[in-house]
PDB file of C-alpha atoms in Angstrom:
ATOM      1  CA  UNK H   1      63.642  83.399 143.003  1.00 46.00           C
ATOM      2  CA  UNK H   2      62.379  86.212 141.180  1.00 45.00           C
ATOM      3  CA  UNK H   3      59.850  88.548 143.491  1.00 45.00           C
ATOM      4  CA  UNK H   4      56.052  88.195 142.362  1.00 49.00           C
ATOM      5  CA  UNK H   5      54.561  90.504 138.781  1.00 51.00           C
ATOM      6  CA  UNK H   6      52.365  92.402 138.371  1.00 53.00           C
ATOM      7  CA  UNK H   7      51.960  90.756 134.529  1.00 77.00           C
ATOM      8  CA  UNK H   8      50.278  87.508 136.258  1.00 83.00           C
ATOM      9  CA  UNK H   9      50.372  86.078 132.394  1.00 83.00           C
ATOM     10  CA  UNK H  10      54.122  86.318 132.908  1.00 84.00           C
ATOM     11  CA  UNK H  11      54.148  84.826 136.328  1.00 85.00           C
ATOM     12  CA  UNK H  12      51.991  81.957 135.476  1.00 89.00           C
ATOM     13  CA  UNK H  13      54.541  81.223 132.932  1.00 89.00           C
ATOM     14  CA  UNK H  14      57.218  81.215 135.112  1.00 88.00           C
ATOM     15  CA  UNK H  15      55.411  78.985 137.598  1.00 90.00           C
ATOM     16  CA  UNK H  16      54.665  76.254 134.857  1.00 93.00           C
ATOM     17  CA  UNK H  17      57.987  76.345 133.585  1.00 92.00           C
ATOM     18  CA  UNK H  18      59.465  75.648 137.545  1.00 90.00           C
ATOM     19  CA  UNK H  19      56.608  72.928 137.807  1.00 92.00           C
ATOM     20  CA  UNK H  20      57.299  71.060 134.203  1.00 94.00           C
ATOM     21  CA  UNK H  21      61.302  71.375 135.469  1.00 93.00           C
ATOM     22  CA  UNK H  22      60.108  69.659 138.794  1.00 92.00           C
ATOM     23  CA  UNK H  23      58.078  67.101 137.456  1.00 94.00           C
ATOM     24  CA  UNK H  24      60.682  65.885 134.984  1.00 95.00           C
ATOM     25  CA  UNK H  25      63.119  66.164 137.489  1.00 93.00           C
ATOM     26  CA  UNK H  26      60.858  63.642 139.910  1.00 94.00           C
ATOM     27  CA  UNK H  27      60.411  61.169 136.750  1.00 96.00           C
ATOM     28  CA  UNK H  28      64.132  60.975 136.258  1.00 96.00           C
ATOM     29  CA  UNK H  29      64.745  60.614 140.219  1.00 94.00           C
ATOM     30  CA  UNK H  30      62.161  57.474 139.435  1.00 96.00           C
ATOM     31  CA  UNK H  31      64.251  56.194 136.744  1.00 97.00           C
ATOM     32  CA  UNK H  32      67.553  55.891 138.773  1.00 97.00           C
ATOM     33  CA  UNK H  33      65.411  54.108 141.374  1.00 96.00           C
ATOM     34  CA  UNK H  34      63.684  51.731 139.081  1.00 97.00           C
ATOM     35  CA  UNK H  35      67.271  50.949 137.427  1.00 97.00           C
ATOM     36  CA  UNK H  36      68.694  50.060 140.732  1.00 96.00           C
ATOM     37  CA  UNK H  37      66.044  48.245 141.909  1.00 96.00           C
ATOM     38  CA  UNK H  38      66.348  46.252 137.662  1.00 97.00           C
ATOM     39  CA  UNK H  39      69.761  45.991 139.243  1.00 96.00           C
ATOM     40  CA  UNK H  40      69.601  44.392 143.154  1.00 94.00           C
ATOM     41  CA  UNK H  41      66.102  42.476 142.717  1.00 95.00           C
ATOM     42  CA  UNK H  42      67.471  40.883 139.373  1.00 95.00           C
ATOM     43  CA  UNK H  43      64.471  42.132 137.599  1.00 97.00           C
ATOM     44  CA  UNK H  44      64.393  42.674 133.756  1.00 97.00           C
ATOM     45  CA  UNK H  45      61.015  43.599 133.683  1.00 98.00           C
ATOM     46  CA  UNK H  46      61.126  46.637 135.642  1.00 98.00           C
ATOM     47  CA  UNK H  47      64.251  47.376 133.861  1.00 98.00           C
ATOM     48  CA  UNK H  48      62.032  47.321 130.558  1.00 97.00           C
ATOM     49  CA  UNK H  49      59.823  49.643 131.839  1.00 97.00           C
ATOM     50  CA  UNK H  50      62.841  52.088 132.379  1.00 98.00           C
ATOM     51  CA  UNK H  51      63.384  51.793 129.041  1.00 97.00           C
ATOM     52  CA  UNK H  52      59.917  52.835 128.339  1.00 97.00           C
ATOM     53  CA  UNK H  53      59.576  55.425 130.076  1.00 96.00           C
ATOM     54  CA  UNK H  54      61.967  57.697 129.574  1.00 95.00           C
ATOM     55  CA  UNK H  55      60.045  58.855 126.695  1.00 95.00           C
ATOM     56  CA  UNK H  56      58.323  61.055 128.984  1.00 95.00           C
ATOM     57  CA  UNK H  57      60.957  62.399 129.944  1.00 96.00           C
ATOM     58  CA  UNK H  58      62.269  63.334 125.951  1.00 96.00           C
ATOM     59  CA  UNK H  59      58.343  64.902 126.201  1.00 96.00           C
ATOM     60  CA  UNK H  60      58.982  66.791 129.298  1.00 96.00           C
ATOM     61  CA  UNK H  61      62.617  68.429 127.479  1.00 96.00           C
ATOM     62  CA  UNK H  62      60.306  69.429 124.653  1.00 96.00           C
ATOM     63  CA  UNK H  63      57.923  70.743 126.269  1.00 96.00           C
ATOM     64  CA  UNK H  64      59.944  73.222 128.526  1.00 96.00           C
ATOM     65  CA  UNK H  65      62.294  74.363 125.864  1.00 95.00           C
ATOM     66  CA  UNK H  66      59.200  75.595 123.859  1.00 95.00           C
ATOM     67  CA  UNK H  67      57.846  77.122 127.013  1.00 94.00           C
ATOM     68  CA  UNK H  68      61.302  79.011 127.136  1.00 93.00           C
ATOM     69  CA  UNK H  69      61.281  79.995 123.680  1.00 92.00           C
ATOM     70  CA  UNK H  70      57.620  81.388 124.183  1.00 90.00           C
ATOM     71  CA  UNK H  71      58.772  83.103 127.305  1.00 90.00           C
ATOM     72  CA  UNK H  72      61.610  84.743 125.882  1.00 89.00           C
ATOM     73  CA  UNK H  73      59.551  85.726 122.615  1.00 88.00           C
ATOM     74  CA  UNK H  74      56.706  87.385 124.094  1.00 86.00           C
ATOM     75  CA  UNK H  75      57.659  88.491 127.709  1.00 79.00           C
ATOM     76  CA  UNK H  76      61.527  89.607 127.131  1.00 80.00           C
ATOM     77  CA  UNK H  77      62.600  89.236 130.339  1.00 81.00           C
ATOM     78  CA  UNK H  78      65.484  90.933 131.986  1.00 79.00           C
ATOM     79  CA  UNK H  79      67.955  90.857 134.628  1.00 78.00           C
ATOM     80  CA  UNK H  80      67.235  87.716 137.428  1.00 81.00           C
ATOM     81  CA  UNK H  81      64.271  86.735 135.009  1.00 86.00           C
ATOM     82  CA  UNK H  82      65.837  86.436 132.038  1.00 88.00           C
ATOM     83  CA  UNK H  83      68.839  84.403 134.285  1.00 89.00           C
ATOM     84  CA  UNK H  84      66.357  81.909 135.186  1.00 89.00           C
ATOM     85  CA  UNK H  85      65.053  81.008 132.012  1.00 92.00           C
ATOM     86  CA  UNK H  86      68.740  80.688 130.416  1.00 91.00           C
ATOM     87  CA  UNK H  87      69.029  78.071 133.554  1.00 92.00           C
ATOM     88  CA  UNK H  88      66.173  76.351 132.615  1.00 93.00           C
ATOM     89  CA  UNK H  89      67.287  75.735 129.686  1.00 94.00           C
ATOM     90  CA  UNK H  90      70.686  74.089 130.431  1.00 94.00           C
ATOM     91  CA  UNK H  91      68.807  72.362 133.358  1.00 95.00           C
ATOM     92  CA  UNK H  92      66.360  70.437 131.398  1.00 96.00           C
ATOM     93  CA  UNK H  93      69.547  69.331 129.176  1.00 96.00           C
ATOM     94  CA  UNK H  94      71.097  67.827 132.209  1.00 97.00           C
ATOM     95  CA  UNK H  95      67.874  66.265 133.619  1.00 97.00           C
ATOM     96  CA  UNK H  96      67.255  64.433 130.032  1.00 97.00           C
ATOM     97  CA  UNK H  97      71.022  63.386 130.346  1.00 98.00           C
ATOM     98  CA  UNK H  98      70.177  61.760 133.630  1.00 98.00           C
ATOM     99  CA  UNK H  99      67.223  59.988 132.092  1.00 97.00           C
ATOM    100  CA  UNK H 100      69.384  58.220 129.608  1.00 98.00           C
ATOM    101  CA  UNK H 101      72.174  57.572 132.472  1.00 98.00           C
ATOM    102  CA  UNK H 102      69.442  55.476 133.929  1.00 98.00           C
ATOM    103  CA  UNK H 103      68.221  53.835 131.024  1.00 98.00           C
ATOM    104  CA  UNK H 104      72.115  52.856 130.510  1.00 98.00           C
ATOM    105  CA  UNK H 105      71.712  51.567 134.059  1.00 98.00           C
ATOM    106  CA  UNK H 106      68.339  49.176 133.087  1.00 98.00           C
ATOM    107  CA  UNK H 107      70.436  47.778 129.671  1.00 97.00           C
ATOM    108  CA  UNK H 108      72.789  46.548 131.714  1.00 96.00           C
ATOM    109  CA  UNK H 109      70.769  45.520 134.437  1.00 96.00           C
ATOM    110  CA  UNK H 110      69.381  43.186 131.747  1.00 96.00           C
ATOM    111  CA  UNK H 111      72.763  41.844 130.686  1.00 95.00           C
ATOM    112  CA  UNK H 112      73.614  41.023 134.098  1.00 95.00           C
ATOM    113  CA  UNK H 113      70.361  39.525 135.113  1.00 95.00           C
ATOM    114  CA  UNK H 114      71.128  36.717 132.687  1.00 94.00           C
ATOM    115  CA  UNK H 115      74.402  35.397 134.453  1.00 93.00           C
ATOM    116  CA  UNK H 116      74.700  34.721 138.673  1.00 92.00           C
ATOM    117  CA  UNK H 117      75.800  37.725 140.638  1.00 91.00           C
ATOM    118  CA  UNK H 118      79.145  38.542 140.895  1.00 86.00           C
ATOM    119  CA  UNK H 119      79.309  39.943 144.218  1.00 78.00           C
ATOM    120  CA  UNK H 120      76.567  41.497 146.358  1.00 76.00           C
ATOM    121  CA  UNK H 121      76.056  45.293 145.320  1.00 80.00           C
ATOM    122  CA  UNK H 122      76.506  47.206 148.711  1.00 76.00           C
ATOM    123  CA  UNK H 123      78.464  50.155 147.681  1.00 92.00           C
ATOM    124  CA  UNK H 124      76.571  50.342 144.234  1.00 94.00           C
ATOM    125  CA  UNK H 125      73.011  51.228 145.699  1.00 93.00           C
ATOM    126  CA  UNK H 126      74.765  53.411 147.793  1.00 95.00           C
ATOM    127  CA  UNK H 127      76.599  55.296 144.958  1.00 97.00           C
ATOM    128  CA  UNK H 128      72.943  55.507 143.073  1.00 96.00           C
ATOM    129  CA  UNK H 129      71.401  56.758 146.635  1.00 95.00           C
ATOM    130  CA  UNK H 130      74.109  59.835 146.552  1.00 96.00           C
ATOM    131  CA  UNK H 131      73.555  60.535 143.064  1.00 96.00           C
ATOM    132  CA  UNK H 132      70.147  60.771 143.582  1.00 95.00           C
ATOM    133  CA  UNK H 133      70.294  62.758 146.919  1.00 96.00           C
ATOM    134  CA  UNK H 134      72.377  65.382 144.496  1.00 96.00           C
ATOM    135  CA  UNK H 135      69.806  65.225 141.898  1.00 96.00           C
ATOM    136  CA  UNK H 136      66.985  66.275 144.334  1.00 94.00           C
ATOM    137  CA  UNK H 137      68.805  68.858 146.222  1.00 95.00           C
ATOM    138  CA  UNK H 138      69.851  70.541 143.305  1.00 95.00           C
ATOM    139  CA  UNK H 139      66.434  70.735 141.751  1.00 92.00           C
ATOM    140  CA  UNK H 140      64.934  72.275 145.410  1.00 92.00           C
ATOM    141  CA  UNK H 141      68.150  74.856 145.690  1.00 94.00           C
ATOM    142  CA  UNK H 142      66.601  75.585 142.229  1.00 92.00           C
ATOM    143  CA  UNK H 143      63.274  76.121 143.186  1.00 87.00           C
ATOM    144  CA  UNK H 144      63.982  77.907 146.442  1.00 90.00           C
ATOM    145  CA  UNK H 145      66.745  79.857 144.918  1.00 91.00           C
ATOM    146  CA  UNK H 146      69.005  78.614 147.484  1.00 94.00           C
ATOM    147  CA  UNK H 147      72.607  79.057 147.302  1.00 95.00           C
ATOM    148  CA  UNK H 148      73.242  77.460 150.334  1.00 95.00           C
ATOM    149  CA  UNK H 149      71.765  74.118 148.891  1.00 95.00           C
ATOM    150  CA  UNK H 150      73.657  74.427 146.130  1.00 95.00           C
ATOM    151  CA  UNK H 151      76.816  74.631 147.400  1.00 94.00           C
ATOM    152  CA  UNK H 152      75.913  71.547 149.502  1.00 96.00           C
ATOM    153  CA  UNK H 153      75.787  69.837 146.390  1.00 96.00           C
ATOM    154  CA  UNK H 154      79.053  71.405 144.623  1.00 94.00           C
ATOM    155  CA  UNK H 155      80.774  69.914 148.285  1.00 94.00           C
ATOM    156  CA  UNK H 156      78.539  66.694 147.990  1.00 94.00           C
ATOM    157  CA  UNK H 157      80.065  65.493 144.764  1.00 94.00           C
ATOM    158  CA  UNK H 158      83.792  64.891 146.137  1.00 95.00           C
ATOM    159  CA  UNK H 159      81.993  62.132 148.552  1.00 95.00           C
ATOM    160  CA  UNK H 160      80.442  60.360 145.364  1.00 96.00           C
ATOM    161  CA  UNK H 161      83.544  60.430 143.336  1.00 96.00           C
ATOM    162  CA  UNK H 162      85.532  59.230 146.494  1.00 97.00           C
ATOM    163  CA  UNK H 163      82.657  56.167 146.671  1.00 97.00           C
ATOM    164  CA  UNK H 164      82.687  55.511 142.661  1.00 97.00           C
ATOM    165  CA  UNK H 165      87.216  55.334 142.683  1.00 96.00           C
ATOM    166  CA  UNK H 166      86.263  52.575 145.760  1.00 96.00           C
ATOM    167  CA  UNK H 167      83.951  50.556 143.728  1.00 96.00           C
ATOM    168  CA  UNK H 168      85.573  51.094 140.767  1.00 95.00           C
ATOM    169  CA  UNK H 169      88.842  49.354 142.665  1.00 95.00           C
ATOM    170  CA  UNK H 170      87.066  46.282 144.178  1.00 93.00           C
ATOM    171  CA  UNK H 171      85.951  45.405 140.604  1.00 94.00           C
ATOM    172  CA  UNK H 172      89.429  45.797 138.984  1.00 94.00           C
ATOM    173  CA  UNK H 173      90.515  43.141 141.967  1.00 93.00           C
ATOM    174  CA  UNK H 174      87.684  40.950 140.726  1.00 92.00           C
ATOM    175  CA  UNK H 175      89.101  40.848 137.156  1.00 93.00           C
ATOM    176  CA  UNK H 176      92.368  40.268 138.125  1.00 94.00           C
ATOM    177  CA  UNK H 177      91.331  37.422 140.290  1.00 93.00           C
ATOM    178  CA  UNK H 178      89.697  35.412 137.434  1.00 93.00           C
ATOM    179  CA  UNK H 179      89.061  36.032 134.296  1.00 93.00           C
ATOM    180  CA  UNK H 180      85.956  34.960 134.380  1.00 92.00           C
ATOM    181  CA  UNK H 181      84.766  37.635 136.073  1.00 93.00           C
ATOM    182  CA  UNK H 182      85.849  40.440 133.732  1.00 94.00           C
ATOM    183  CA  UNK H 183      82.517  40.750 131.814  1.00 93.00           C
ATOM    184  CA  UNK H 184      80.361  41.309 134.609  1.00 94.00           C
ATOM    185  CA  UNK H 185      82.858  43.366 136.482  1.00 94.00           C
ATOM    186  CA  UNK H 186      83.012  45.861 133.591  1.00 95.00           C
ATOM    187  CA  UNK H 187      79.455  45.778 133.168  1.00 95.00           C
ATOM    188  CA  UNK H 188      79.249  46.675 137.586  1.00 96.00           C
ATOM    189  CA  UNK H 189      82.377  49.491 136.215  1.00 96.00           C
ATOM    190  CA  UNK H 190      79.406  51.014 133.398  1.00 97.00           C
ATOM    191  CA  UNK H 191      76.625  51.310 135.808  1.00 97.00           C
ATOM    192  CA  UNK H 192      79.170  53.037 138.921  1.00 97.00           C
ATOM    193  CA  UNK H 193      80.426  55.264 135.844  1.00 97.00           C
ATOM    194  CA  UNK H 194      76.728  56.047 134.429  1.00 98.00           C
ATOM    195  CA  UNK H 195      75.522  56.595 138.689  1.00 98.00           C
ATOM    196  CA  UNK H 196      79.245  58.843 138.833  1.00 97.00           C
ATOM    197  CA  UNK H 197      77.670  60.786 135.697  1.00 98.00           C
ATOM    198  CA  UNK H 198      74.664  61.716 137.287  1.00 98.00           C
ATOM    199  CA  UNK H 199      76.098  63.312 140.551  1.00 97.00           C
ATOM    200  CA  UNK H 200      77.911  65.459 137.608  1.00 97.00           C
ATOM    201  CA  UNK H 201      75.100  66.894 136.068  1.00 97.00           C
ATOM    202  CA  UNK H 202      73.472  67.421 139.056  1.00 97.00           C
ATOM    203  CA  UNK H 203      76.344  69.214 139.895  1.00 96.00           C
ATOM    204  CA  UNK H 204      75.814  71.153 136.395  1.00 96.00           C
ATOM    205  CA  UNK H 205      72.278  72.115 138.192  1.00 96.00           C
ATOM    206  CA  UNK H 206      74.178  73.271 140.781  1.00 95.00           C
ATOM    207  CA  UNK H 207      76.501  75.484 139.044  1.00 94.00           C
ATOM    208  CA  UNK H 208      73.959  77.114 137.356  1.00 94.00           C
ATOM    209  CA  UNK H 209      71.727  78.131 140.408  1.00 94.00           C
ATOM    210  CA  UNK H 210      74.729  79.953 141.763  1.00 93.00           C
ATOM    211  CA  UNK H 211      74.747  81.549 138.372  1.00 91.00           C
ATOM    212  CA  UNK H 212      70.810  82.394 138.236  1.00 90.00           C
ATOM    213  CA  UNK H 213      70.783  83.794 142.072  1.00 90.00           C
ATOM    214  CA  UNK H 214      74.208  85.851 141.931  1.00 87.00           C
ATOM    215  CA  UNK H 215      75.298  86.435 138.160  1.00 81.00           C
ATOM    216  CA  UNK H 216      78.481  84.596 138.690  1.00 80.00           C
ATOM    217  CA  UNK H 217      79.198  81.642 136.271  1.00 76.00           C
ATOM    218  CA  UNK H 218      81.626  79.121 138.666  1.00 77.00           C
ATOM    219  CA  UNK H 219      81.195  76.153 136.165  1.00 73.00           C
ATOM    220  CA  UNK H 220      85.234  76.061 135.640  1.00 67.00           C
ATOM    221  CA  UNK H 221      87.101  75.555 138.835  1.00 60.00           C
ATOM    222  CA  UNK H 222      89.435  78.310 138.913  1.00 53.00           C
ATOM    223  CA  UNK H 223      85.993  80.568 138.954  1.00 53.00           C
ATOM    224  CA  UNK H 224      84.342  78.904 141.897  1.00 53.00           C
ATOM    225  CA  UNK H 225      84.433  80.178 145.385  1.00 54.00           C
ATOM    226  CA  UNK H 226      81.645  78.611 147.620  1.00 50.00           C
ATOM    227  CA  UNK H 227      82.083  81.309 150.215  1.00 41.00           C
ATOM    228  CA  UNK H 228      81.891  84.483 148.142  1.00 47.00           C
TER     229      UNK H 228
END
């Protein structure tokens, strides 16, 4: 991260704007927990409050963008400063993303709660544990400045597509065994794809820490190189 200023105005910008990221970052890591938990404990009520809440988070994207745009108005920043505002401000458009992955989750959480279970969800939780896991170490390689974490999470993501593919193939089995089962096994497909989504955009956060700490944009595959 960028070394301390002398203009401690400017710092204390910087250090709300990596605080308001965190904190929106720890309510959306809250929602995908909540969701799951609508999910596996059959609970519409919590999945409500999901639903709910995620207004904070819409706050929270508001509120950092115009602490960027005030940033970049009155300090003009340069160089590795300048790099992590531009971050910030494709961050907070993934983390509000997230938000409404996991309200997506709760709606049809609430679907499902109203018909019995159509298999236990073992491999789902675990899916929306991984996604999460990305989520938070993408936001600390942020805060540290810590290439090494993000790459973790660039290498992570091929281990929660592999897992989403495996779900997503068990439920196509259950359709094809009965019929009956199609609407809630596309319902289970929806939440996988929305928990899939996440680990993307948290691999968006990742990208764009390797960008902040060396300059290099590696969001297009024939760009990246982990070792570099």
């Amino acid at each position: 991260m960028p070394s301390t200023h002398t203009d401690k105005a400017f710092e204390a910008d910087l250090r709300d704007l990596r605080e308001k990221l965190l904190a929106m970052g720890a309510k959306v890591e809250n929602l995908i927990v909540q969701s799951m938990k609508a999910l596996t404990d059959r609970d519409s009520a919590v999945a409500e409050k999901v639903v709910a809440a995620d207004k904070d988070v819409n706050r929270l994207e508001v509120d950092i963008d115009e602490l960027c745009r005030k940033i970049l108005a009155l300090r003009q920043p340069a160089a590795s400063d300048l790099r992590l505002i531009t971050t910030a401000l494709k961050i907070v458009t993934d983390l509000e993303r997230i938000g409404d992955l996991a309200v997506n989750i709760a709606e049809r959480s609430i679907d499902l709660n109203q018909v019995p279970p159509l298999a236990p969800y073992v491999d789902t939780p675990r899916l929306a544990e991984l996604a999460q896991r990305q989520v938070r170490m993408s936001l600390d390689a942020f805060v540290s400045g810590d290439v090494t974490k993000a790459e973790e999470v660039l290498r992570g993501d091929d281990l929660l597509d592999a897992l989403f593919l495996k779900i997503f193939n068990e439920l196509l089995a259950y359709m094809m065994e009965d019929s009956r089962n199609i609407r809630r096994a596309t319902a289970l497909m929806f939440i996988a794809k929305h928990l899939e989504r996440i680990g993307d955009h948290a691999l968006n956060v990742a990208e764009m820490v390797v960008y902040m700490v060396r300059g290099k944009d590696i969001r297009h595959p024939q760009s990246r190189n982990l070792v570099e």
